[in-house]
mmCIF file with all atom_site columns, C-alpha atoms in Angstrom:
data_model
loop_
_atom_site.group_PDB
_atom_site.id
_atom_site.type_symbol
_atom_site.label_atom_id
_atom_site.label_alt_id
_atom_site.label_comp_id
_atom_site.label_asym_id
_atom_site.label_entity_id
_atom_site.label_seq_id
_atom_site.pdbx_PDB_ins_code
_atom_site.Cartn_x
_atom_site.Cartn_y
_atom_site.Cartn_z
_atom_site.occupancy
_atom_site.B_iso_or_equiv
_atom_site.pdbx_formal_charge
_atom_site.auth_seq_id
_atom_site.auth_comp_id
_atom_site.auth_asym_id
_atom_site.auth_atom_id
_atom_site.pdbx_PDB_model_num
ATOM 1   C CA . UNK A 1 1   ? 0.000  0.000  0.000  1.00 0.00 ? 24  UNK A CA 1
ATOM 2   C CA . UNK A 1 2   ? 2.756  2.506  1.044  1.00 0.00 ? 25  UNK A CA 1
ATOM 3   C CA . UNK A 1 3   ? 6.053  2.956  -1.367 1.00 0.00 ? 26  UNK A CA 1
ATOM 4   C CA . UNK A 1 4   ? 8.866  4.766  0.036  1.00 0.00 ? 27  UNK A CA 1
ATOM 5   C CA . UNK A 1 5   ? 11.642 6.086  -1.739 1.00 0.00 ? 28  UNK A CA 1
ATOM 6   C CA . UNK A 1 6   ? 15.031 7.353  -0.344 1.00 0.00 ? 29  UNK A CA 1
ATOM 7   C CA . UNK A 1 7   ? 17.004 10.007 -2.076 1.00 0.00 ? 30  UNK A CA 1
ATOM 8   C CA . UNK A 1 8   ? 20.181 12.191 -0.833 1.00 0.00 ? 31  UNK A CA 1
ATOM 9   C CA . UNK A 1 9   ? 22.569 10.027 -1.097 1.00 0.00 ? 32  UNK A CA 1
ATOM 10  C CA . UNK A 1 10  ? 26.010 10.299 -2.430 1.00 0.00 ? 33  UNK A CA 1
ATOM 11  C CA . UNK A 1 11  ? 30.121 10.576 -1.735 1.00 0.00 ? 34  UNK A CA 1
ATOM 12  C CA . UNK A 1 12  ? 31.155 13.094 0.943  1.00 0.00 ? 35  UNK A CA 1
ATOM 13  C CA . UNK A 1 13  ? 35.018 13.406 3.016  1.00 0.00 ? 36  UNK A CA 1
ATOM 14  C CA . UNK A 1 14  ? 35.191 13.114 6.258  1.00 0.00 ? 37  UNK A CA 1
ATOM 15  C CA . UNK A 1 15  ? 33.469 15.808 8.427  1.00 0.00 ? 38  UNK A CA 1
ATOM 16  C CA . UNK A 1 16  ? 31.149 16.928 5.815  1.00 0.00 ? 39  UNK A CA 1
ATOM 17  C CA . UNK A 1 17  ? 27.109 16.478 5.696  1.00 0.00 ? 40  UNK A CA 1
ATOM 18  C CA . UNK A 1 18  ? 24.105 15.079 3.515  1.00 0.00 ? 41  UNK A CA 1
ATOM 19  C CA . UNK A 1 19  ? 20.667 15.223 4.113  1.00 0.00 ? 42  UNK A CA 1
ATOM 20  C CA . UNK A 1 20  ? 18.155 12.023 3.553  1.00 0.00 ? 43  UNK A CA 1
ATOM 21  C CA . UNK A 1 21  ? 14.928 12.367 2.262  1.00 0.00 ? 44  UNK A CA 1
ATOM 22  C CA . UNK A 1 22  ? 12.149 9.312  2.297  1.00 0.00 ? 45  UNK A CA 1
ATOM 23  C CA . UNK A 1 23  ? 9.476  10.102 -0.004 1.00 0.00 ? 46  UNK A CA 1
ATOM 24  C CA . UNK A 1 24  ? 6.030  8.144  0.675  1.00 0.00 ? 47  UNK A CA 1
ATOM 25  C CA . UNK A 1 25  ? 3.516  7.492  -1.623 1.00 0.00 ? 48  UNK A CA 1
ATOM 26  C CA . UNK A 1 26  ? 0.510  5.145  -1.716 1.00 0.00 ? 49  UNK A CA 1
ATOM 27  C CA . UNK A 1 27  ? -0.880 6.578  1.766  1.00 0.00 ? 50  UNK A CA 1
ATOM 28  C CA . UNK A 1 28  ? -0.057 8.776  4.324  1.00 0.00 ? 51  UNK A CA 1
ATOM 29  C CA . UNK A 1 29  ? 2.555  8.133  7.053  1.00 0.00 ? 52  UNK A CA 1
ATOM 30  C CA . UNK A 1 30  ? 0.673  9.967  9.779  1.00 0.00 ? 53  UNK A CA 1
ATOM 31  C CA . UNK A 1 31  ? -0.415 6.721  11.429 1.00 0.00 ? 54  UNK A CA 1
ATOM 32  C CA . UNK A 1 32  ? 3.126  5.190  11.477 1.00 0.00 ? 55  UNK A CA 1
ATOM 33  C CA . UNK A 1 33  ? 6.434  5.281  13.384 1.00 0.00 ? 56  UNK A CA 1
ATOM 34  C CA . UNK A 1 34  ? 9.412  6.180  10.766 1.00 0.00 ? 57  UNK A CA 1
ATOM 35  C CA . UNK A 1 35  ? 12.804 4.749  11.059 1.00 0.00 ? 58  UNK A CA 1
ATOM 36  C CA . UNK A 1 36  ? 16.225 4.726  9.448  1.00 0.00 ? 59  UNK A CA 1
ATOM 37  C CA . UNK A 1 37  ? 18.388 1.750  8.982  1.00 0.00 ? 60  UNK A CA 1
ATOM 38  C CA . UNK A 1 38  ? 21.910 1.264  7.380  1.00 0.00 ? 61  UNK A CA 1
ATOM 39  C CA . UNK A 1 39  ? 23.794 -1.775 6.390  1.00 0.00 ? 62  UNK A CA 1
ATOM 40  C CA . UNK A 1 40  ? 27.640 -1.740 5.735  1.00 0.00 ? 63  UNK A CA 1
ATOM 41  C CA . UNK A 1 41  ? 29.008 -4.738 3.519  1.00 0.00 ? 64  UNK A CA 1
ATOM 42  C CA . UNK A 1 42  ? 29.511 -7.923 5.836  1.00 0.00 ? 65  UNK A CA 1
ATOM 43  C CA . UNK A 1 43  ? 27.345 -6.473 8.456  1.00 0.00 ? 66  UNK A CA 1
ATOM 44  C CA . UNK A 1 44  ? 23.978 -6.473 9.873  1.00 0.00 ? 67  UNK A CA 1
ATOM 45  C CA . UNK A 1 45  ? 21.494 -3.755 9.093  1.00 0.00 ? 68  UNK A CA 1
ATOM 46  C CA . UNK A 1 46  ? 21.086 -1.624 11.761 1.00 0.00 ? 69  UNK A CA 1
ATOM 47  C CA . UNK A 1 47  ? 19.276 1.015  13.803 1.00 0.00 ? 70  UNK A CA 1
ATOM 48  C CA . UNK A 1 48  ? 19.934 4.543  13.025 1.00 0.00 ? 71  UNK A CA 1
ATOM 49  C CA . UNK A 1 49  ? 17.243 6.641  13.959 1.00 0.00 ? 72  UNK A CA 1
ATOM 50  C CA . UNK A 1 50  ? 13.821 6.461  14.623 1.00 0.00 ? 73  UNK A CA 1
ATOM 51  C CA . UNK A 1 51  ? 10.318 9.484  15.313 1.00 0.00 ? 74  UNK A CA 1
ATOM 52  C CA . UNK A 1 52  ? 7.424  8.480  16.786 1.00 0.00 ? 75  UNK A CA 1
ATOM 53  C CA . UNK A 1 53  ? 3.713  8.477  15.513 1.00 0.00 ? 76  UNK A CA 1
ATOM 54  C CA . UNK A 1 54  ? 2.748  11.432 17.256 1.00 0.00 ? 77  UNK A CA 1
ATOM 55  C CA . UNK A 1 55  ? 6.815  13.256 16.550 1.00 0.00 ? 78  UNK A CA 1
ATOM 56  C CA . UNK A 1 56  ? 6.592  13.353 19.963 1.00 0.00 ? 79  UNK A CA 1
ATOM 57  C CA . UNK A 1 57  ? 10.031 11.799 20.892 1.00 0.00 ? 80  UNK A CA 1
ATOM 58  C CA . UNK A 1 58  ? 12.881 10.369 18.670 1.00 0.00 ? 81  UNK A CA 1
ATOM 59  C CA . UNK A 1 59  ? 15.767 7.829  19.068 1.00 0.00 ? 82  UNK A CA 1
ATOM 60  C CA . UNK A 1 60  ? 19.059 7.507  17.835 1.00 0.00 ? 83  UNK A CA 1
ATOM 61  C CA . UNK A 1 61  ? 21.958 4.482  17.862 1.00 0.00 ? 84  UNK A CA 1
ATOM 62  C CA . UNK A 1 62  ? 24.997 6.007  20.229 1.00 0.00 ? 85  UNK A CA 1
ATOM 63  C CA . UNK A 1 63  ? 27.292 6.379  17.290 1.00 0.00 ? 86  UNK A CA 1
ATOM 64  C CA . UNK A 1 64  ? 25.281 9.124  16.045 1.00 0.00 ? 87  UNK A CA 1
ATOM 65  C CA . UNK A 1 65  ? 23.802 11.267 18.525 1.00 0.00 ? 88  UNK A CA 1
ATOM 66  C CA . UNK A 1 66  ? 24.822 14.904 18.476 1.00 0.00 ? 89  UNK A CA 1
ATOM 67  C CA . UNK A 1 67  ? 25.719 14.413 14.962 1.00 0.00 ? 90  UNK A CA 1
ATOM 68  C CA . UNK A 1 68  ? 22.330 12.930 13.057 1.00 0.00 ? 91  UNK A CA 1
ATOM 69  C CA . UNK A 1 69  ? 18.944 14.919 13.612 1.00 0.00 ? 92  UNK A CA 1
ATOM 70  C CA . UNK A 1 70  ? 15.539 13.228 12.402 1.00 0.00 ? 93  UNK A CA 1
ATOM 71  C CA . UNK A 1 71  ? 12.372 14.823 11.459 1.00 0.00 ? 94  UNK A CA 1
ATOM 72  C CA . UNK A 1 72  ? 9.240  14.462 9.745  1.00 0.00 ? 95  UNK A CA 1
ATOM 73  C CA . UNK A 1 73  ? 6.487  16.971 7.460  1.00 0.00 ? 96  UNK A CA 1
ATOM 74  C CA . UNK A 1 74  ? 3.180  14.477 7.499  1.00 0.00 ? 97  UNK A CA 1
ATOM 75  C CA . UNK A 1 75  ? 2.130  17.550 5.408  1.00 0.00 ? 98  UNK A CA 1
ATOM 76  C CA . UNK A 1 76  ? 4.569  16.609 2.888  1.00 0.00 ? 99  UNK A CA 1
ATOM 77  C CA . UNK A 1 77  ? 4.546  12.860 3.508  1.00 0.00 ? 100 UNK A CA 1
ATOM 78  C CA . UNK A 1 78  ? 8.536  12.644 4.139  1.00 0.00 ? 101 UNK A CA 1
ATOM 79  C CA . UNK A 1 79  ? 10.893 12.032 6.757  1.00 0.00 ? 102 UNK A CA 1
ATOM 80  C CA . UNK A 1 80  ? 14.604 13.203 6.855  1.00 0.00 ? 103 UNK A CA 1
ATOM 81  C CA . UNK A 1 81  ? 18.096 12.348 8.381  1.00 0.00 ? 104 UNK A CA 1
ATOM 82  C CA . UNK A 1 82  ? 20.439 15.257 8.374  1.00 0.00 ? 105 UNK A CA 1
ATOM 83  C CA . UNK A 1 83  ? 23.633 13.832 8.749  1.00 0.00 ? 106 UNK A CA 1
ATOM 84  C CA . UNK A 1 84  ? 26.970 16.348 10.467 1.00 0.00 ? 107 UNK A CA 1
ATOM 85  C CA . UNK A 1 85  ? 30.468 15.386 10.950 1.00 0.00 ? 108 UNK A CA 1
ATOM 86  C CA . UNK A 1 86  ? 29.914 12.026 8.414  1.00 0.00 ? 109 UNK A CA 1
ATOM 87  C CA . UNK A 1 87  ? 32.456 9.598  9.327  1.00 0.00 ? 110 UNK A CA 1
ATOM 88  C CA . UNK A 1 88  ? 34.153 6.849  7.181  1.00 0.00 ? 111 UNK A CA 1
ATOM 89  C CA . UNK A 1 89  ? 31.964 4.664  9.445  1.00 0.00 ? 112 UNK A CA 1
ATOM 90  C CA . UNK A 1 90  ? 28.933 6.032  8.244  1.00 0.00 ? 113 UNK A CA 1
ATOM 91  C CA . UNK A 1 91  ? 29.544 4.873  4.846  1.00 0.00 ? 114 UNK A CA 1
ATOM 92  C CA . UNK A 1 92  ? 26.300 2.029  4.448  1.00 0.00 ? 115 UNK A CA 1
ATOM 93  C CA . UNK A 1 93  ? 23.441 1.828  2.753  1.00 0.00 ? 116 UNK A CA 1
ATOM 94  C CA . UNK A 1 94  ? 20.922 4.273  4.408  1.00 0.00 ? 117 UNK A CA 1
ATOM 95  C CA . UNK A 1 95  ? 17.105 2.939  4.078  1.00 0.00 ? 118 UNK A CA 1
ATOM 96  C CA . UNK A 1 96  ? 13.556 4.105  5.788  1.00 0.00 ? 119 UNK A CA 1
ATOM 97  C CA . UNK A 1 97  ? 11.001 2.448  6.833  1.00 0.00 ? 120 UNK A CA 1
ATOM 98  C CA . UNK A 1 98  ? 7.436  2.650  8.485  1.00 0.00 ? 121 UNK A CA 1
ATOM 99  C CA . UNK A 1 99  ? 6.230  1.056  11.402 1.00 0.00 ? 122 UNK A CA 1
ATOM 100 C CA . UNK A 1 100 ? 2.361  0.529  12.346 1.00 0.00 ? 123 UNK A CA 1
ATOM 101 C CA . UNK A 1 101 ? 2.898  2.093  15.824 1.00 0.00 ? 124 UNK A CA 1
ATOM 102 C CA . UNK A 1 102 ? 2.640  4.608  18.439 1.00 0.00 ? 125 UNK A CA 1
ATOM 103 C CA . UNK A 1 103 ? 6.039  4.039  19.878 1.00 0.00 ? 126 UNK A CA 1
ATOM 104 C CA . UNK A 1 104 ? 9.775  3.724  17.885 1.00 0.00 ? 127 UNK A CA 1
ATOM 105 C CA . UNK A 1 105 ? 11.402 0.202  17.611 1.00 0.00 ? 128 UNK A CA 1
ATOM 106 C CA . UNK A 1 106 ? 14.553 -0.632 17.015 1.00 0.00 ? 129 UNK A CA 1
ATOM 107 C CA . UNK A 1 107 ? 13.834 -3.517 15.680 1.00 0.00 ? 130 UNK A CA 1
ATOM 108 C CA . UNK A 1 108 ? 13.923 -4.311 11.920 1.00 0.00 ? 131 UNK A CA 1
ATOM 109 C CA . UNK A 1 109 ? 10.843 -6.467 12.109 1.00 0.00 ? 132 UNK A CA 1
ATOM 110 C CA . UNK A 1 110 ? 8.825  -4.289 13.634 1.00 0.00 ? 133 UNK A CA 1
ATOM 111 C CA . UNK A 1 111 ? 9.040  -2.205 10.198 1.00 0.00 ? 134 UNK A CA 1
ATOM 112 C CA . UNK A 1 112 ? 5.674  -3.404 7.650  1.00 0.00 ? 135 UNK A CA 1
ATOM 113 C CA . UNK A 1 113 ? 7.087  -1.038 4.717  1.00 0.00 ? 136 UNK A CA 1
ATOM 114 C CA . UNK A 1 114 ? 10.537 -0.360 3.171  1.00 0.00 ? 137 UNK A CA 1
ATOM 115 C CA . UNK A 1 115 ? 12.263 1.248  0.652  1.00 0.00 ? 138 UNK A CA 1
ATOM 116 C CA . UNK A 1 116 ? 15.074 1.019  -1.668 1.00 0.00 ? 139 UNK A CA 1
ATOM 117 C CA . UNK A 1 117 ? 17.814 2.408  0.056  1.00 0.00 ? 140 UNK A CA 1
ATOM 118 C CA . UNK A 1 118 ? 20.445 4.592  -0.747 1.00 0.00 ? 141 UNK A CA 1
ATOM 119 C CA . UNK A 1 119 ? 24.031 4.854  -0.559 1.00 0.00 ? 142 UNK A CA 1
ATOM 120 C CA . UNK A 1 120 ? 25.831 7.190  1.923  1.00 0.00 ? 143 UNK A CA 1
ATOM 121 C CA . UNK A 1 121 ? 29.799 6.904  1.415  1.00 0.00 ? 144 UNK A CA 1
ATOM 122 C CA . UNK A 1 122 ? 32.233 8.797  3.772  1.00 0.00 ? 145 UNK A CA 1
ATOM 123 C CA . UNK A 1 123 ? 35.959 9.042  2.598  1.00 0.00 ? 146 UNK A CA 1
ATOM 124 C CA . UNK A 1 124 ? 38.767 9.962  4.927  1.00 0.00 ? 147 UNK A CA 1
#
């Protein structure tokens, strides 16, 4: 029912910044909880950020806080991940997805809708 497509992405040095932008189409997001997830080659996909139904709190893996914000514009049907002082670290593939709940989960499962992804690489 809901699509979502990331865009954003791209090749930045060390210290540098994108912003993320999950487009939704097919519904509205309103009713869910939006996360971001990245997966590294070799590696696990993981947790990045998440915003809750009502925007009323967020979440963020320890790697990242101070340097990651998320939002969302239900108005516009998006969510975003600005991204500061990118490490090499960073470099993943970045994806969103939407969860049919009030709270944020960090779990990948939790997640009924995905998108593509897209690729985030940090040089040093």
């Amino acid at each position: 029912q809901v699509q979502l497509v990331e865009s954003g992405g791209g090749w930045v040095q060390a210290g540098g910044s994108l912003r993320l932008s999950c487009a939704a189409s097919g519904g509205t997001i309103s009713r869910y909880s939006m996360g971001w997830f990245r997966q590294a080659p070799g590696k696990e996909r993981e947790f990045v950020a998440g915003i809750s139904w009502f925007s009323g709190s967020t979440a963020f893996v320890d790697s990242v806080k101070g340097r990651f914000t998320i939002s969302r514009d239900n108005g516009k049907n998006a969510v975003y991940l600005q991204m500061n002082s990118l490490k090499p670290e960073d470099t993943a593939v970045y994806s969103c997805a939407a969860a049919m709940s009030v709270a944020i989960s960090e779990r990948a499962a939790a997640y009924r809708y995905w998108g593509q992804g897209t690729q985030v690489t940090v040089s040093s």
